[in-house]
Amino acid sequence: MSIYDTLNDMQKEAVLHTEGPLLILAGAGSGKTRVLTHRIAYLIEEKGVNPWNILAITFTNKAAGEMRERVDKLVGFGSESVWVSTFHSTCVRILRRYIDRLGYDTNFTIYDADDQKTLMKDICKYLQIDTKIYKERALLGMISSAKDEMITPEEYELQAEGDFGRKKVAAVYKEYEKQLRANNALDFDDLLLKTVQLLKTQPDVLENYQQRFRYIMVDEYQDTNTVQFEFVHLLAKKYRNLCVVGDDDQSIYKFRGANIKNILSFEEVFEDARVIKLEQNYRSTSMILNAANAVIRNNYGRKDKTLWTANGEGEKILMREFDTAYDEADYIVSDIKSRVNNAEGDYNRFAVLYRTNAQSRMFEEKLVVSNVPYKIIGGVNFYARREIKDLLCYLKTIDNGKDDLAVRRIINVPKRGIGLTTINRVQEYALAHEVSFYEALLGADLIPGIGRGLSKIESFAALIEHFKAEAGQKSISQLLEEIIEVTGYVKELEDEGGEEAEGRIENIEELQNKVIAYEEACEGTPKLSEFLEEVALVADIDSLDESRDYVVLMTLHSAKGLEFPHVYLAGMEDGLFPSYMTIMADSPEDLEEERRLCYVGITRAMEQLTMTYAKRRMVRGETQYNKMSRFLKEVPVELVSTGKKFSFEEKGQAETKQNLSVQAKQNFKAQPFGKMSSYGSARPVQQFAVTKGKGPGYDVGDYVTHVKFGKGLVTAITEGGRDYEVTVEFERFGVKKMFAAFAKLRKVDE
């Protein structure tokens, strides 16, 4: 029997259709990775395509690793020549070879979010930008969006004409790009943008890669942004053998720049495209799929498809209401523990999914108290930890001396007595003479006003030069060991003592393990630049170890692409999920994206799904009363088991509470113009005046939301009369002035 006979009819059709553009609409759990790997095998074994001519692109290292493993098993000899990698990794490989055509050195550094933030702080300081009004994170977000749309600093400046706020951003963007180039560094957005620029400006490079990649496959196509689309489009233009796989119902990364139109209008761009739907689900039960289908059917911006399964009906969806968020967390943790105790499986069968990271705290507390092992996916990335960043910056400095951020981070780590004044003088000299920070250090004797700091700087520069010489002779692991030994980094931590220091030493040991594992897995001679590149491209989701026995806590966004036997969707309340901002937004597209997120959450469950909500929870220090999420109401009642209402209060307390509620209602009827206190007595109606001196509940530089105008940035607050006049720069409606009491602005997170 052929390996292709194990595929269902639609999967087989997708595998056998090899020529021309193809859109595979693959519903959740429909076996899309299986289709892609079998398609690669078919091209090589049956069509005689050279593995060298095949490119498969995914979004995460985890997905790329899984695909690579499956391709190797199916194809065997020659499979290693197939390029299976993420967008970023693919672009890095191209740039390492050709970026000198754009004026960069091929040993460029890749800046992570931390590095970008540090650089942005420096830029704001240099340009005298008020970070209360223009927050660093917001500026980085705007620059990222511009790069996603392939807008250069010069184009951004032209578009900003006449808009004071945007002109400020344009100046920051310009300086940011200048600094990146001076540091011979790229951010993540640059990896794609520079590759597209390279392909557009260097016809021979484009021709080379078009010839190389005659068959291109892209996974998770619904998550692509404009620059990713352009990259794929350029590569596929010559042979047009482009196969994209995706699910428009799982497009949930609009905030990262993902453009759902890429998948919805694929047939418009490629008019001769073939469309194949994969609707048979191999993951979940009928109950779960019917619920998912019913919810997503309420979206208009989608391609019609209905998931079905041969897995059987399964258990009804458990829907539970609680008085408070504490009760909700208590129930979920207790339920997991009792199921494990009743031999329903190990802890790694259970996942708790929520809309915002802040919701994890309560679950963590309950899990710790209950002695249940857990892991949060989406916490502090291993490579973002202080001690790891420090040691990586030593390696970056050795590899690329032009990386000012890396050099400045380690110049006084461990402490060498090089003060901030000395560092600033070096920085000023470097800027004035247009050299890198490290080059300025090498000629420190020429810098005026260095004084006693000179010998310390020369000692540091000599140390780095020593390590650079050693790098050519030693392996990466030996070099790292020498850095730790010579600098005394670990010794300083040992002297410090305590649990924190111990934990940091363990992290350093883990980094050493990582380096050794990298060297062992590396084909040919391991290179320092390639190791640093791999580390820079690691995503947080890649840290999920499915073999370990712990309950997984994560946001719905992080859960995409994963599956668990039992899933708890917590916090299913209007105002939380969907969020208040989404509900109040003018555009229905925002609500549709939230519904797609709900669909993703539901389809993570294989056997059992529990959906919970609380009537009240603390948000930003205030008790918030919420209704059941509208997404819950979209689940057909015949699929649901509600059970009893859960509250962990004593019966007597509950009765008292009920009596108080009845009393309050009676008092309200008796005094219709009074406002009830929690004990039923009348209070005067609250006036729409703001008490002077207390502020309206937000400050200049905060983000707020308005019922009509949506999200905006507070740029000024003026105290006058009985109210505050607030000036807000709204994202869609420009600058508005309004009185705080009548505007009813609500502070929101960035």
mmCIF file of N, CA, C and O in Angstrom, residues 664-739:
data_model
loop_
_atom_site.group_PDB
_atom_site.id
_atom_site.type_symbol
_atom_site.label_atom_id
_atom_site.label_comp_id
_atom_site.label_asym_id
_atom_site.label_seq_id
_atom_site.Cartn_x
_atom_site.Cartn_y
_atom_site.Cartn_z
ATOM 1 N N ALA A 664 -32.142 45.108 49.215
ATOM 2 C CA ALA A 664 -31.665 46.181 48.351
ATOM 3 C C ALA A 664 -32.680 46.484 47.254
ATOM 4 O O ALA A 664 -32.959 47.645 46.949
ATOM 5 N N LYS A 665 -33.268 45.424 46.688
ATOM 6 C CA LYS A 665 -34.270 45.614 45.630
ATOM 7 C C LYS A 665 -35.505 46.347 46.165
ATOM 8 O O LYS A 665 -36.054 47.229 45.518
ATOM 9 N N GLN A 666 -35.935 45.951 47.375
ATOM 10 C CA GLN A 666 -37.103 46.596 47.984
ATOM 11 C C GLN A 666 -36.832 48.073 48.244
ATOM 12 O O GLN A 666 -37.661 48.931 47.955
ATOM 13 N N ASN A 667 -35.649 48.378 48.785
ATOM 14 C CA ASN A 667 -35.266 49.758 49.046
ATOM 15 C C ASN A 667 -35.203 50.581 47.762
ATOM 16 O O ASN A 667 -35.563 51.748 47.736
ATOM 17 N N PHE A 668 -34.722 49.955 46.722
ATOM 18 C CA PHE A 668 -34.616 50.640 45.443
ATOM 19 C C PHE A 668 -36.002 51.032 44.930
ATOM 20 O O PHE A 668 -36.208 52.129 44.436
ATOM 21 N N LYS A 669 -36.957 50.098 45.095
ATOM 22 C CA LYS A 669 -38.332 50.399 44.680
ATOM 23 C C LYS A 669 -38.929 51.513 45.524
ATOM 24 O O LYS A 669 -39.646 52.374 45.043
ATOM 25 N N ALA A 670 -38.621 51.495 46.794
ATOM 26 C CA ALA A 670 -39.177 52.496 47.701
ATOM 27 C C ALA A 670 -38.589 53.874 47.471
ATOM 28 O O ALA A 670 -39.260 54.887 47.608
ATOM 29 N N GLN A 671 -37.315 53.973 47.099
ATOM 30 C CA GLN A 671 -36.657 55.264 46.892
ATOM 31 C C GLN A 671 -36.002 55.280 45.513
ATOM 32 O O GLN A 671 -34.809 55.053 45.368
ATOM 33 N N PRO A 672 -36.787 55.508 44.487
ATOM 34 C CA PRO A 672 -36.272 55.377 43.121
ATOM 35 C C PRO A 672 -35.174 56.361 42.749
ATOM 36 O O PRO A 672 -34.437 56.119 41.820
ATOM 37 N N PHE A 673 -35.103 57.500 43.439
ATOM 38 C CA PHE A 673 -34.092 58.478 43.052
ATOM 39 C C PHE A 673 -32.831 58.407 43.893
ATOM 40 O O PHE A 673 -31.926 59.210 43.749
ATOM 41 N N GLY A 674 -32.773 57.460 44.754
ATOM 42 C CA GLY A 674 -31.581 57.308 45.571
ATOM 43 C C GLY A 674 -30.693 56.205 45.043
ATOM 44 O O GLY A 674 -31.144 55.325 44.333
ATOM 45 N N LYS A 675 -29.412 56.263 45.372
ATOM 46 C CA LYS A 675 -28.492 55.217 44.971
ATOM 47 C C LYS A 675 -28.186 54.353 46.179
ATOM 48 O O LYS A 675 -27.862 54.859 47.254
ATOM 49 N N MET A 676 -28.336 53.017 46.097
ATOM 50 C CA MET A 676 -28.217 52.116 47.226
ATOM 51 C C MET A 676 -26.767 51.852 47.605
ATOM 52 O O MET A 676 -25.924 51.659 46.734
ATOM 53 N N SER A 677 -26.495 51.867 48.858
ATOM 54 C CA SER A 677 -25.216 51.339 49.325
ATOM 55 C C SER A 677 -25.331 49.830 49.388
ATOM 56 O O SER A 677 -26.407 49.277 49.210
ATOM 57 N N SER A 678 -24.249 49.162 49.693
ATOM 58 C CA SER A 678 -24.281 47.693 49.742
ATOM 59 C C SER A 678 -25.174 47.180 50.864
ATOM 60 O O SER A 678 -25.549 46.012 50.866
ATOM 61 N N TYR A 679 -25.563 48.044 51.805
ATOM 62 C CA TYR A 679 -26.437 47.623 52.904
ATOM 63 C C TYR A 679 -27.865 48.092 52.728
ATOM 64 O O TYR A 679 -28.690 47.970 53.611
ATOM 65 N N GLY A 680 -28.172 48.632 51.567
ATOM 66 C CA GLY A 680 -29.563 48.957 51.277
ATOM 67 C C GLY A 680 -29.986 50.369 51.619
ATOM 68 O O GLY A 680 -31.083 50.780 51.312
ATOM 69 N N SER A 681 -29.158 51.187 52.280
ATOM 70 C CA SER A 681 -29.550 52.552 52.596
ATOM 71 C C SER A 681 -29.310 53.467 51.406
ATOM 72 O O SER A 681 -28.389 53.260 50.629
ATOM 73 N N ALA A 682 -30.124 54.497 51.268
ATOM 74 C CA ALA A 682 -30.036 55.388 50.107
ATOM 75 C C ALA A 682 -28.872 56.358 50.229
ATOM 76 O O ALA A 682 -28.552 56.827 51.311
ATOM 77 N N ARG A 683 -28.226 56.627 49.082
ATOM 78 C CA ARG A 683 -27.168 57.630 49.008
ATOM 79 C C ARG A 683 -27.552 58.660 47.966
ATOM 80 O O ARG A 683 -28.286 58.340 47.022
ATOM 81 N N PRO A 684 -27.091 59.900 48.090
ATOM 82 C CA PRO A 684 -27.380 60.886 47.054
ATOM 83 C C PRO A 684 -26.825 60.441 45.708
ATOM 84 O O PRO A 684 -25.796 59.763 45.662
ATOM 85 N N VAL A 685 -27.495 60.831 44.635
ATOM 86 C CA VAL A 685 -27.024 60.518 43.297
ATOM 87 C C VAL A 685 -25.684 61.209 43.050
ATOM 88 O O VAL A 685 -25.504 62.376 43.382
ATOM 89 N N GLN A 686 -24.724 60.471 42.480
ATOM 90 C CA GLN A 686 -23.394 61.004 42.205
ATOM 91 C C GLN A 686 -23.445 62.066 41.108
ATOM 92 O O GLN A 686 -24.082 61.877 40.085
ATOM 93 N N GLN A 687 -22.816 63.195 41.370
ATOM 94 C CA GLN A 687 -22.764 64.271 40.389
ATOM 95 C C GLN A 687 -21.682 64.020 39.343
ATOM 96 O O GLN A 687 -20.722 63.303 39.593
ATOM 97 N N PHE A 688 -21.858 64.625 38.164
ATOM 98 C CA PHE A 688 -20.870 64.505 37.104
ATOM 99 C C PHE A 688 -19.728 65.477 37.264
ATOM 100 O O PHE A 688 -19.186 65.975 36.338
ATOM 101 N N ALA A 689 -19.328 65.768 38.427
ATOM 102 C CA ALA A 689 -18.201 66.679 38.661
ATOM 103 C C ALA A 689 -17.021 65.885 39.175
ATOM 104 O O ALA A 689 -17.183 64.890 39.860
ATOM 105 N N VAL A 690 -15.860 66.327 38.840
ATOM 106 C CA VAL A 690 -14.646 65.664 39.290
ATOM 107 C C VAL A 690 -14.045 66.500 40.413
ATOM 108 O O VAL A 690 -13.887 67.711 40.266
ATOM 109 N N THR A 691 -13.768 65.852 41.529
ATOM 110 C CA THR A 691 -13.178 66.585 42.642
ATOM 111 C C THR A 691 -11.784 67.056 42.269
ATOM 112 O O THR A 691 -10.926 66.263 41.888
ATOM 113 N N LYS A 692 -11.595 68.376 42.363
ATOM 114 C CA LYS A 692 -10.306 68.949 41.985
ATOM 115 C C LYS A 692 -9.194 68.409 42.866
ATOM 116 O O LYS A 692 -9.374 68.209 44.059
ATOM 117 N N GLY A 693 -8.065 68.175 42.206
ATOM 118 C CA GLY A 693 -6.897 67.702 42.940
ATOM 119 C C GLY A 693 -6.745 66.200 42.925
ATOM 120 O O GLY A 693 -5.664 65.674 43.101
ATOM 121 N N LYS A 694 -7.843 65.474 42.685
ATOM 122 C CA LYS A 694 -7.760 64.014 42.665
ATOM 123 C C LYS A 694 -7.468 63.456 41.282
ATOM 124 O O LYS A 694 -7.076 62.316 41.124
ATOM 125 N N GLY A 695 -7.700 64.238 40.253
ATOM 126 C CA GLY A 695 -7.436 63.794 38.889
ATOM 127 C C GLY A 695 -8.570 62.942 38.346
ATOM 128 O O GLY A 695 -9.398 62.421 39.096
ATOM 129 N N PRO A 696 -8.623 62.802 37.016
ATOM 130 C CA PRO A 696 -9.739 62.049 36.419
ATOM 131 C C PRO A 696 -9.553 60.531 36.410
ATOM 132 O O PRO A 696 -10.369 59.807 35.869
ATOM 133 N N GLY A 697 -8.432 60.009 36.954
ATOM 134 C CA GLY A 697 -8.206 58.558 36.966
ATOM 135 C C GLY A 697 -7.193 58.105 35.931
ATOM 136 O O GLY A 697 -6.984 56.902 35.741
ATOM 137 N N TYR A 698 -6.604 59.042 35.225
ATOM 138 C CA TYR A 698 -5.552 58.751 34.244
ATOM 139 C C TYR A 698 -4.667 59.985 34.128
ATOM 140 O O TYR A 698 -5.065 61.085 34.534
ATOM 141 N N ASP A 699 -3.478 59.809 33.601
ATOM 142 C CA ASP A 699 -2.515 60.904 33.495
ATOM 143 C C ASP A 699 -2.102 61.132 32.049
ATOM 144 O O ASP A 699 -2.405 60.311 31.172
ATOM 145 N N VAL A 700 -1.387 62.217 31.813
ATOM 146 C CA VAL A 700 -0.797 62.473 30.497
ATOM 147 C C VAL A 700 0.150 61.320 30.153
ATOM 148 O O VAL A 700 0.944 60.885 30.992
ATOM 149 N N GLY A 701 0.029 60.802 28.936
ATOM 150 C CA GLY A 701 0.854 59.661 28.533
ATOM 151 C C GLY A 701 0.153 58.328 28.647
ATOM 152 O O GLY A 701 0.614 57.315 28.142
ATOM 153 N N ASP A 702 -1.015 58.304 29.344
ATOM 154 C CA ASP A 702 -1.799 57.072 29.450
ATOM 155 C C ASP A 702 -2.654 56.873 28.198
ATOM 156 O O ASP A 702 -3.044 57.819 27.534
ATOM 157 N N TYR A 703 -2.966 55.620 27.931
ATOM 158 C CA TYR A 703 -3.921 55.284 26.877
ATOM 159 C C TYR A 703 -5.314 55.146 27.477
ATOM 160 O O TYR A 703 -5.477 54.574 28.555
ATOM 161 N N VAL A 704 -6.302 55.704 26.784
ATOM 162 C CA VAL A 704 -7.694 55.630 27.251
ATOM 163 C C VAL A 704 -8.581 55.184 26.093
ATOM 164 O O VAL A 704 -8.172 55.205 24.936
ATOM 165 N N THR A 705 -9.804 54.796 26.422
ATOM 166 C CA THR A 705 -10.754 54.448 25.371
ATOM 167 C C THR A 705 -12.049 55.232 25.555
ATOM 168 O O THR A 705 -12.486 55.485 26.679
ATOM 169 N N HIS A 706 -12.641 55.623 24.445
ATOM 170 C CA HIS A 706 -13.883 56.379 24.416
ATOM 171 C C HIS A 706 -14.941 55.553 23.702
ATOM 172 O O HIS A 706 -14.629 54.840 22.732
ATOM 173 N N VAL A 707 -16.184 55.670 24.146
ATOM 174 C CA VAL A 707 -17.267 54.859 23.611
ATOM 175 C C VAL A 707 -17.431 55.041 22.093
ATOM 176 O O VAL A 707 -17.751 54.094 21.364
ATOM 177 N N LYS A 708 -17.172 56.243 21.570
ATOM 178 C CA LYS A 708 -17.336 56.502 20.142
ATOM 179 C C LYS A 708 -16.006 56.531 19.394
ATOM 180 O O LYS A 708 -15.867 55.946 18.321
ATOM 181 N N PHE A 709 -15.004 57.203 19.978
ATOM 182 C CA PHE A 709 -13.753 57.444 19.255
ATOM 183 C C PHE A 709 -12.735 56.320 19.395
ATOM 184 O O PHE A 709 -11.693 56.314 18.737
ATOM 185 N N GLY A 710 -12.981 55.355 20.288
ATOM 186 C CA GLY A 710 -12.058 54.234 20.467
ATOM 187 C C GLY A 710 -10.844 54.593 21.301
ATOM 188 O O GLY A 710 -10.924 55.403 22.227
ATOM 189 N N LYS A 711 -9.672 54.044 20.944
ATOM 190 C CA LYS A 711 -8.455 54.179 21.740
ATOM 191 C C LYS A 711 -7.686 55.446 21.369
ATOM 192 O O LYS A 711 -7.633 55.835 20.213
ATOM 193 N N GLY A 712 -7.113 56.094 22.395
ATOM 194 C CA GLY A 712 -6.315 57.290 22.139
ATOM 195 C C GLY A 712 -5.311 57.554 23.239
ATOM 196 O O GLY A 712 -5.347 56.930 24.308
ATOM 197 N N LEU A 713 -4.410 58.493 22.993
ATOM 198 C CA LEU A 713 -3.346 58.844 23.933
ATOM 199 C C LEU A 713 -3.647 60.200 24.560
ATOM 200 O O LEU A 713 -3.912 61.177 23.860
ATOM 201 N N VAL A 714 -3.635 60.282 25.907
ATOM 202 C CA VAL A 714 -3.865 61.543 26.617
ATOM 203 C C VAL A 714 -2.623 62.419 26.478
ATOM 204 O O VAL A 714 -1.528 62.047 26.904
ATOM 205 N N THR A 715 -2.778 63.592 25.866
ATOM 206 C CA THR A 715 -1.632 64.483 25.650
ATOM 207 C C THR A 715 -1.639 65.694 26.578
ATOM 208 O O THR A 715 -0.626 66.341 26.768
ATOM 209 N N ALA A 716 -2.817 66.025 27.154
ATOM 210 C CA ALA A 716 -2.873 67.162 28.086
ATOM 211 C C ALA A 716 -4.095 67.041 28.986
ATOM 212 O O ALA A 716 -5.140 66.548 28.562
ATOM 213 N N ILE A 717 -3.962 67.487 30.227
ATOM 214 C CA ILE A 717 -5.083 67.562 31.188
ATOM 215 C C ILE A 717 -5.042 68.935 31.833
ATOM 216 O O ILE A 717 -4.051 69.301 32.474
ATOM 217 N N THR A 718 -6.113 69.722 31.660
ATOM 218 C CA THR A 718 -6.175 71.073 32.225
ATOM 219 C C THR A 718 -7.269 71.133 33.280
ATOM 220 O O THR A 718 -8.418 70.749 33.028
ATOM 221 N N GLU A 719 -6.914 71.636 34.474
ATOM 222 C CA GLU A 719 -7.870 71.759 35.562
ATOM 223 C C GLU A 719 -8.635 73.075 35.407
ATOM 224 O O GLU A 719 -8.044 74.136 35.209
ATOM 225 N N GLY A 720 -9.960 73.002 35.443
ATOM 226 C CA GLY A 720 -10.746 74.235 35.288
ATOM 227 C C GLY A 720 -12.141 74.069 35.828
ATOM 228 O O GLY A 720 -12.857 73.138 35.477
ATOM 229 N N GLY A 721 -12.577 74.989 36.683
ATOM 230 C CA GLY A 721 -13.939 74.941 37.235
ATOM 231 C C GLY A 721 -14.162 73.673 38.028
ATOM 232 O O GLY A 721 -13.358 73.299 38.878
ATOM 233 N N ARG A 722 -15.250 73.001 37.712
ATOM 234 C CA ARG A 722 -15.614 71.784 38.437
ATOM 235 C C ARG A 722 -15.167 70.514 37.700
ATOM 236 O O ARG A 722 -15.547 69.416 38.073
ATOM 237 N N ASP A 723 -14.407 70.637 36.645
ATOM 238 C CA ASP A 723 -14.050 69.471 35.839
ATOM 239 C C ASP A 723 -12.654 69.648 35.244
ATOM 240 O O ASP A 723 -12.027 70.681 35.380
ATOM 241 N N TYR A 724 -12.179 68.587 34.585
ATOM 242 C CA TYR A 724 -10.902 68.613 33.877
ATOM 243 C C TYR A 724 -11.139 68.602 32.372
ATOM 244 O O TYR A 724 -11.963 67.831 31.875
ATOM 245 N N GLU A 725 -10.412 69.474 31.686
ATOM 246 C CA GLU A 725 -10.437 69.421 30.220
ATOM 247 C C GLU A 725 -9.311 68.495 29.751
ATOM 248 O O GLU A 725 -8.147 68.717 30.042
ATOM 249 N N VAL A 726 -9.681 67.452 29.008
ATOM 250 C CA VAL A 726 -8.718 66.431 28.591
ATOM 251 C C VAL A 726 -8.517 66.506 27.080
ATOM 252 O O VAL A 726 -9.483 66.545 26.321
ATOM 253 N N THR A 727 -7.256 66.544 26.652
ATOM 254 C CA THR A 727 -6.919 66.484 25.226
ATOM 255 C C THR A 727 -6.424 65.086 24.898
ATOM 256 O O THR A 727 -5.499 64.577 25.538
ATOM 257 N N VAL A 728 -7.072 64.452 23.922
ATOM 258 C CA VAL A 728 -6.731 63.072 23.556
ATOM 259 C C VAL A 728 -6.460 62.987 22.058
ATOM 260 O O VAL A 728 -7.217 63.523 21.244
ATOM 261 N N GLU A 729 -5.369 62.320 21.724
ATOM 262 C CA GLU A 729 -5.057 62.046 20.326
ATOM 263 C C GLU A 729 -5.536 60.628 19.998
ATOM 264 O O GLU A 729 -4.901 59.641 20.332
ATOM 265 N N PHE A 730 -6.718 60.529 19.349
ATOM 266 C CA PHE A 730 -7.300 59.234 19.015
ATOM 267 C C PHE A 730 -6.661 58.653 17.765
ATOM 268 O O PHE A 730 -6.304 59.389 16.832
ATOM 269 N N GLU A 731 -6.518 57.326 17.760
ATOM 270 C CA GLU A 731 -5.852 56.652 16.648
ATOM 271 C C GLU A 731 -6.573 56.855 15.323
ATOM 272 O O GLU A 731 -5.960 56.925 14.269
ATOM 273 N N ARG A 732 -7.922 56.950 15.407
ATOM 274 C CA ARG A 732 -8.673 57.059 14.145
ATOM 275 C C ARG A 732 -9.280 58.430 13.908
ATOM 276 O O ARG A 732 -9.574 58.788 12.779
ATOM 277 N N PHE A 733 -9.516 59.184 14.955
ATOM 278 C CA PHE A 733 -10.277 60.423 14.814
ATOM 279 C C PHE A 733 -9.463 61.687 15.100
ATOM 280 O O PHE A 733 -10.010 62.782 15.167
ATOM 281 N N GLY A 734 -8.169 61.536 15.293
ATOM 282 C CA GLY A 734 -7.311 62.688 15.531
ATOM 283 C C GLY A 734 -7.466 63.269 16.932
ATOM 284 O O GLY A 734 -7.952 62.608 17.851
ATOM 285 N N VAL A 735 -7.106 64.552 17.107
ATOM 286 C CA VAL A 735 -7.090 65.195 18.431
ATOM 287 C C VAL A 735 -8.486 65.711 18.796
ATOM 288 O O VAL A 735 -9.134 66.405 18.008
ATOM 289 N N LYS A 736 -8.937 65.378 20.009
ATOM 290 C CA LYS A 736 -10.225 65.850 20.529
ATOM 291 C C LYS A 736 -10.024 66.428 21.929
ATOM 292 O O LYS A 736 -9.254 65.894 22.723
ATOM 293 N N LYS A 737 -10.755 67.526 22.236
ATOM 294 C CA LYS A 737 -10.771 68.076 23.590
ATOM 295 C C LYS A 737 -12.134 67.797 24.201
ATOM 296 O O LYS A 737 -13.164 67.992 23.547
ATOM 297 N N MET A 738 -12.175 67.396 25.456
ATOM 298 C CA MET A 738 -13.457 67.055 26.081
ATOM 299 C C MET A 738 -13.358 67.157 27.601
ATOM 300 O O MET A 738 -12.252 67.141 28.171
ATOM 301 N N PHE A 739 -14.531 67.278 28.255
ATOM 302 C CA PHE A 739 -14.568 67.287 29.708
ATOM 303 C C PHE A 739 -14.582 65.861 30.232
ATOM 304 O O PHE A 739 -15.306 65.007 29.727
#
